[in-house]
Amino acid sequence: MNSFGRLFRVSIFGESHGESVGITIDGCPAGLSLQASDLLPDLERRKGGIQKGTTPRQETDFPIFKSGLFNNKTTGFPLTILFENNNTRSEDYNKQRSIPRPGHADWVANQKFGGHEDYRGGGHFSARLTTGLVAAGAIAKKLMPGLQIAAAVTEIGGYKDTENGLQKAIEAKDSVGGIVECRVSGMPVGLGEPYFDSIEAVLSHMLFSIPAVRGVEFGTGFAAAAMYGSAHNDAILDNTGKTRTNHAGGVVGGISNGNELVFRLAVKPTSSTSKTQHSLNWETGTTEDFSIKGRHDLCVALRAPVIVEAVTAIVLADFMLLEQKIKRVL
Amino acid sequence: MNSFGRLFRVSIFGESHGESVGITIDGCPAGLSLQASDLLPDLERRKGGIQKGTTPRQETDFPIFKSGLFNNKTTGFPLTILFENNNTRSEDYNKQRSIPRPGHADWVANQKFGGHEDYRGGGHFSARLTTGLVAAGAIAKKLMPGLQIAAAVTEIGGYKDTENGLQKAIEAKDSVGGIVECRVSGMPVGLGEPYFDSIEAVLSHMLFSIPAVRGVEFGTGFAAAAMYGSAHNDAILDNTGKTRTNHAGGVVGGISNGNELVFRLAVKPTSSTSKTQHSLNWETGTTEDFSIKGRHDLCVALRAPVIVEAVTAIVLADFMLLEQKIKRVL
Amino acid sequence: MNSFGRLFRVSIFGESHGESVGITIDGCPAGLSLQASDLLPDLERRKGGIQKGTTPRQETDFPIFKSGLFNNKTTGFPLTILFENNNTRSEDYNKQRSIPRPGHADWVANQKFGGHEDYRGGGHFSARLTTGLVAAGAIAKKLMPGLQIAAAVTEIGGYKDTENGLQKAIEAKDSVGGIVECRVSGMPVGLGEPYFDSIEAVLSHMLFSIPAVRGVEFGTGFAAAAMYGSAHNDAILDNTGKTRTNHAGGVVGGISNGNELVFRLAVKPTSSTSKTQHSLNWETGTTEDFSIKGRHDLCVALRAPVIVEAVTAIVLADFMLLEQKIKRVL
Amino acid sequence: MNSFGRLFRVSIFGESHGESVGITIDGCPAGLSLQASDLLPDLERRKGGIQKGTTPRQETDFPIFKSGLFNNKTTGFPLTILFENNNTRSEDYNKQRSIPRPGHADWVANQKFGGHEDYRGGGHFSARLTTGLVAAGAIAKKLMPGLQIAAAVTEIGGYKDTENGLQKAIEAKDSVGGIVECRVSGMPVGLGEPYFDSIEAVLSHMLFSIPAVRGVEFGTGFAAAAMYGSAHNDAILDNTGKTRTNHAGGVVGGISNGNELVFRLAVKPTSSTSKTQHSLNWETGTTEDFSIKGRHDLCVALRAPVIVEAVTAIVLADFMLLEQKIKRVL
């Protein structure tokens, strides 16, 4: 249940305040040059504490390879990468235990797992688990040097001027949502299948696995619902498949057409806001006001682009292997 | 690649103008009362020819059970359901062969499958394949009598007054897109998992498998990207998990919270419009104007609700089995 | 649960006395020349009524392609192949219903499926389901023209002179077991993985799926348990991997080494013997003597070789695709 | 490729002389009491250095839980268990590099992975990887307190008096093979399916994943091939499914019948014998005599029983979850 992919398969594990978080990548071709430093730039982008609107917590995000690497090359066997958890302050969470935080998984996890879940810092639900995804994504990117995958925040709080949108949230002392857009150029023609293995189907599966994502659209997306066919259809111009417009976002019939792959995600505001909130206290059985202490991301969308790139790279590497466009031994 | 699900697993096959289309359902519990007449209401809804804006073609959509049924009960073994193809006029498609229709899979399929694809009527890409999904969905619904799954078109061509939006497209002699909304009440608490098996992740996988879907959003969806956390968070009111608002659309941390499950899809305008279009002629290597003859859906979104309900039921039946909320023998 | 394979994936369905039996093959490369006549020789070998010791029943084993074939070539989409059931005499089975036949699945199926199983002629348990496997195997063989897969009965009733062993069983008016050996030459080096995807692991999975198989051994097999290492080890002679002996049966560390792949199966005697047997009558709750009427295979091992070849071909085609030794479009 | 199971799923990783070996278990129900000490007895049985005929190497086999455990209970999320590698002497292996050892994976791994494999101590092929399997097996056993799973060596070098067989190998200064038998009592009726998910099929998959296993047989096994049906069939005696004999080894039609589950494995002699051997030197291109230095198991079958029990428990836990005989939250 915590694995995804067919030939390039990732399995995540770990809890926010447990021993560690990590990932196992099964199916990475043998012979890829790889060392920890290859992963650090993307891991650095994922970390907070640098940009305005992200938390100043210092997580230790150094990847430790536990298997699958030999003489700085992949062996073709599973790569397990650990990130140790340090400096966690779990006592903060015990106090909160009986008041499930709205927007968080506290209440559903407690119901589903009978109270056995590791509730500290969100446990397995924590966005800290995305550290492993970012590591796997950096490896997937290395497998596909011909692809350029770039995601960015294009809206915050409804403002296309993201600085402005963020500033308004800071002034409001509230968390805020945003839009992330991802574009992939260099796409080969022919990735994906009709129906269940369409690019949109498989990619959305991974995109909606990212915490806080509430919507995904490809190409013109929701705007297409208001268009006429004559305006939406992309005229094919030549034998490379280049189209005059790109309302399809590079995918037709579930299959890449060689044009730029374009999609967008809606990221909800961080559930942990400093505003007073209202929730059930499951010990007393009554509802009460409370507020969350501690440092949290104001706008979790700001952390999302590198994660979006990572899962996109993971999905595309899998499709490339299925189409035999990446060899099993490099 | 043409299968989906873990414990309630569907596999589709067939081509629009081949012998047949069909589906195999593996993992349906034994002992479910089932006969063809149980499937007909939903299959009827999927068919065109009744409502304005759908094609008047008469497809023969009678389900033929080839396995898995005995004495009008499921046996616990695979159910294979066939729909024979009749009255297909394939000669129409040969003429069009060298001019790939914009918005359709003609060009990518030809590239990917080296010309071996069955191009008649869209082949395996055809929405006719959804007949099997609707049949499987009707069976999944029977497994979950406590759930009410209802989808409807809520917008056409940008108009919430769908009659109006459709009328404008008819007047424009063009195809048009729409929005479909689905709501599920009676949801148990605890379906879904964090990350890859979240309800959003798995459900979006199936929703994006439906032809013409270009966007999926849960709860407040894309609008959440413009909200503050204090406004988006749903206050938990009591021990049943009931929330004051339902911006989450019934899913928190990937897990159902017992509130109504709510999501929306963007459906693009039918690619087959009667307007003149422009595309490559791959025999001559030049582009040319052309127009598509024949009867086609004006607004494919009108056909989508019953398909959306079906894939939703399929996904939820799988989650219910995983959570042991449906028995393996009824 | 009724599917097997990763890239070349087969799904079986059907019951012995239901509408039909069949198979869906997902992942067969596009562009393979294929017609029903390609499958008939192996289907003919599987049928009884020809050789001594097999049942004279005439099953209609003509393959009907329902999808995935266009202009006598595979399209790259799922191939569904049906075999209609005709001339079945189900009334024979109703009488027997309350006395589960020893060696057959009658009692366990009734317990497991709560009485909903199609018990006529063994239902989904019937060896008639292997018809689909043989069809899929014939297709897999066509994908690998460089491989020679040949299975044969090497022992009946303990006699290496199989004619003699069969004759003794005929005289004893009893059913009898046998040994089947399979050899594959032309094997490429490098198929298989250590541990769960070793050739032995994956192949044995499929071999033990064949009804009546009770043992599987590779190379020297059980005899290796009585050997010393210095005698068992196969000296490597040259850069092609050729070994002086082949005790390993062509697989080392789970991976093919280019030498002949050799394995053997133990096939139990047909459970349906004409001798008087003893079993529970679940209606009366007492045990009683009974005998099975009707025509049955005396030695089911005689039917096994073509089925063994088929599942071997299916498994090897999957490995070949994983190793990118078969292209996705031919 | 390095994962197995559907609902109770294990994924192995690691190399003999790398950082670590380990396993991730996904799907273990929440609420199981678990600590390292629960795993130590079986891990101790797997280790060499105690019984005659096993290597005196001292591996550090202490399980480190990296995820999935909280307050000494499973959380329902992935359990990752690490075993650090210490005191490895890799320089031994560099010398041997160009002479692939017969019976080992050296040559095939080099061919398949283009020289990128971690060849030290067998790398990912090493039996050290079974440490993780034994840990997972001990957890699976805890989930099924009603089952008694017991494996033992029943033959060494062809001798049922195993002491004698071992002594003869010691005197011959050679490695030697053996037979392992496993029996499971307390089996529920109804685990397994016909065809691909039969108990024999799934269990043999895992049994053949154990290094050095060359044959697997259920119940009477290969001896059944020499029997008549009237002798082989097990008469059903009462409504519990108890049979007079147990030639079937507790599985009929792929499904457990409640009688004792019985199967046997053939384990080849350890490939590392101290006798002089002959192999290719791939640098010189000629063959030469060589002998392997170092301490190795004389009879690897002696280590196998606890591993056989472990994979049996893993497979049965998966079947029990599929049949909803183990709850998802304990």
Short mmCIF file of C-alpha atoms in Angstrom, two decimals, chain A residues 192-319:
data_model
loop_
_atom_site.label_atom_id
_atom_site.label_comp_id
_atom_site.label_asym_id
_atom_site.label_seq_id
_atom_site.Cartn_x
_atom_site.Cartn_y
_atom_site.Cartn_z
CA GLY A 192 1.22 6.18 -21.53
CA GLU A 193 -1.68 3.99 -22.52
CA PRO A 194 -5.39 4.45 -22.96
CA TYR A 195 -7.47 4.04 -19.82
CA PHE A 196 -5.87 2.95 -16.53
CA ASP A 197 -2.29 3.62 -17.49
CA SER A 198 -2.84 6.97 -19.12
CA ILE A 199 -0.28 9.60 -18.21
CA GLU A 200 -2.98 11.62 -16.49
CA ALA A 201 -4.24 8.61 -14.52
CA VAL A 202 -0.86 7.46 -13.24
CA LEU A 203 0.55 10.92 -12.70
CA SER A 204 -2.53 12.16 -10.85
CA HIS A 205 -2.28 9.10 -8.61
CA MET A 206 1.14 10.27 -7.48
CA LEU A 207 0.26 13.98 -7.42
CA PHE A 208 -2.73 13.38 -5.15
CA SER A 209 -0.42 11.34 -2.90
CA ILE A 210 1.33 14.60 -1.98
CA PRO A 211 -0.19 15.94 1.22
CA ALA A 212 -2.46 19.01 0.83
CA VAL A 213 -3.10 18.57 -2.91
CA ARG A 214 -6.81 19.06 -3.60
CA GLY A 215 -6.98 19.35 -7.37
CA VAL A 216 -5.06 18.36 -10.49
CA GLU A 217 -5.64 19.52 -14.04
CA PHE A 218 -3.84 18.87 -17.32
CA GLY A 219 -3.41 21.39 -20.10
CA THR A 220 -6.31 23.78 -20.18
CA GLY A 221 -7.88 21.71 -17.41
CA PHE A 222 -11.02 23.05 -15.77
CA ALA A 223 -11.14 25.90 -18.25
CA ALA A 224 -11.69 23.28 -20.98
CA ALA A 225 -15.11 22.61 -19.48
CA ALA A 226 -16.21 26.04 -20.68
CA MET A 227 -14.78 25.75 -24.20
CA TYR A 228 -16.06 24.66 -27.59
CA GLY A 229 -14.36 21.81 -29.41
CA SER A 230 -13.23 23.93 -32.32
CA ALA A 231 -11.34 26.16 -29.90
CA HIS A 232 -9.96 23.38 -27.70
CA ASN A 233 -8.63 21.01 -30.36
CA ASP A 234 -4.92 21.41 -31.07
CA ALA A 235 -4.16 21.37 -34.79
CA ILE A 236 -1.31 18.96 -35.65
CA LEU A 237 1.28 20.79 -37.72
CA ASP A 238 3.92 18.31 -38.78
CA ASN A 239 5.37 14.83 -38.54
CA THR A 240 6.93 15.49 -35.14
CA GLY A 241 3.45 15.91 -33.69
CA LYS A 242 3.93 19.57 -32.90
CA THR A 243 0.58 21.28 -32.39
CA ARG A 244 -0.39 24.88 -33.01
CA THR A 245 -1.86 25.27 -29.52
CA ASN A 246 -1.34 23.02 -26.50
CA HIS A 247 -4.70 22.87 -24.76
CA ALA A 248 -4.10 19.14 -24.31
CA GLY A 249 -1.03 19.82 -22.19
CA GLY A 250 0.97 17.30 -24.15
CA VAL A 251 -1.29 14.27 -23.59
CA VAL A 252 -3.87 12.92 -26.03
CA GLY A 253 -5.72 9.66 -25.45
CA GLY A 254 -3.60 9.19 -22.36
CA ILE A 255 -0.39 9.18 -24.44
CA SER A 256 2.30 11.83 -24.71
CA ASN A 257 2.32 13.62 -28.06
CA GLY A 258 5.77 15.16 -27.79
CA ASN A 259 4.56 18.64 -26.92
CA GLU A 260 5.27 20.15 -23.54
CA LEU A 261 3.58 18.28 -20.68
CA VAL A 262 1.69 20.85 -18.61
CA PHE A 263 -0.35 20.40 -15.46
CA ARG A 264 -1.37 22.31 -12.37
CA LEU A 265 -2.15 21.43 -8.76
CA ALA A 266 -4.29 23.14 -6.16
CA VAL A 267 -2.61 23.10 -2.75
CA LYS A 268 -4.80 23.85 0.24
CA PRO A 269 -3.69 26.23 3.00
CA THR A 270 -1.62 24.58 5.72
CA SER A 271 -4.03 23.10 8.23
CA SER A 272 -1.84 24.36 11.07
CA THR A 273 -2.79 28.00 11.27
CA SER A 274 -2.03 30.21 14.24
CA LYS A 275 -5.64 31.38 14.32
CA THR A 276 -7.94 30.08 17.03
CA GLN A 277 -9.82 27.00 15.85
CA HIS A 278 -12.69 24.86 17.05
CA SER A 279 -12.75 21.09 17.43
CA LEU A 280 -13.98 18.14 19.42
CA ASN A 281 -12.17 17.12 22.59
CA TRP A 282 -12.65 13.38 22.43
CA GLU A 283 -11.96 12.94 26.13
CA THR A 284 -14.62 15.35 27.29
CA GLY A 285 -16.90 14.73 24.30
CA THR A 286 -17.47 18.46 23.89
CA THR A 287 -16.08 20.94 21.41
CA GLU A 288 -13.72 23.70 22.39
CA ASP A 289 -11.55 26.48 21.02
CA PHE A 290 -7.84 25.94 20.81
CA SER A 291 -4.82 27.24 18.97
CA ILE A 292 -1.77 25.45 17.63
CA LYS A 293 1.58 26.49 19.00
CA GLY A 294 4.87 26.01 17.24
CA ARG A 295 6.39 26.96 13.96
CA HIS A 296 4.63 25.80 10.83
CA ASP A 297 4.67 26.55 7.16
CA LEU A 298 2.45 29.49 6.33
CA CYS A 299 2.10 28.35 2.73
CA VAL A 300 2.83 24.70 2.13
CA ALA A 301 2.52 25.26 -1.61
CA LEU A 302 5.95 26.90 -1.46
CA ARG A 303 7.48 23.55 -0.56
CA ALA A 304 5.55 21.66 -3.20
CA PRO A 305 7.37 22.36 -6.51
CA VAL A 306 10.36 20.14 -5.86
CA ILE A 307 8.05 17.37 -4.63
CA VAL A 308 5.88 17.73 -7.72
CA GLU A 309 8.96 17.51 -9.92
CA ALA A 310 10.08 14.44 -8.00
CA VAL A 311 6.88 12.43 -8.37
CA THR A 312 6.66 13.49 -12.01
CA ALA A 313 10.18 12.20 -12.61
CA ILE A 314 9.36 8.95 -10.80
CA VAL A 315 6.27 8.39 -12.94
CA LEU A 316 8.01 9.28 -16.18
CA ALA A 317 11.00 7.04 -15.42
CA ASP A 318 8.56 4.19 -14.98
CA PHE A 319 6.87 4.95 -18.30
#
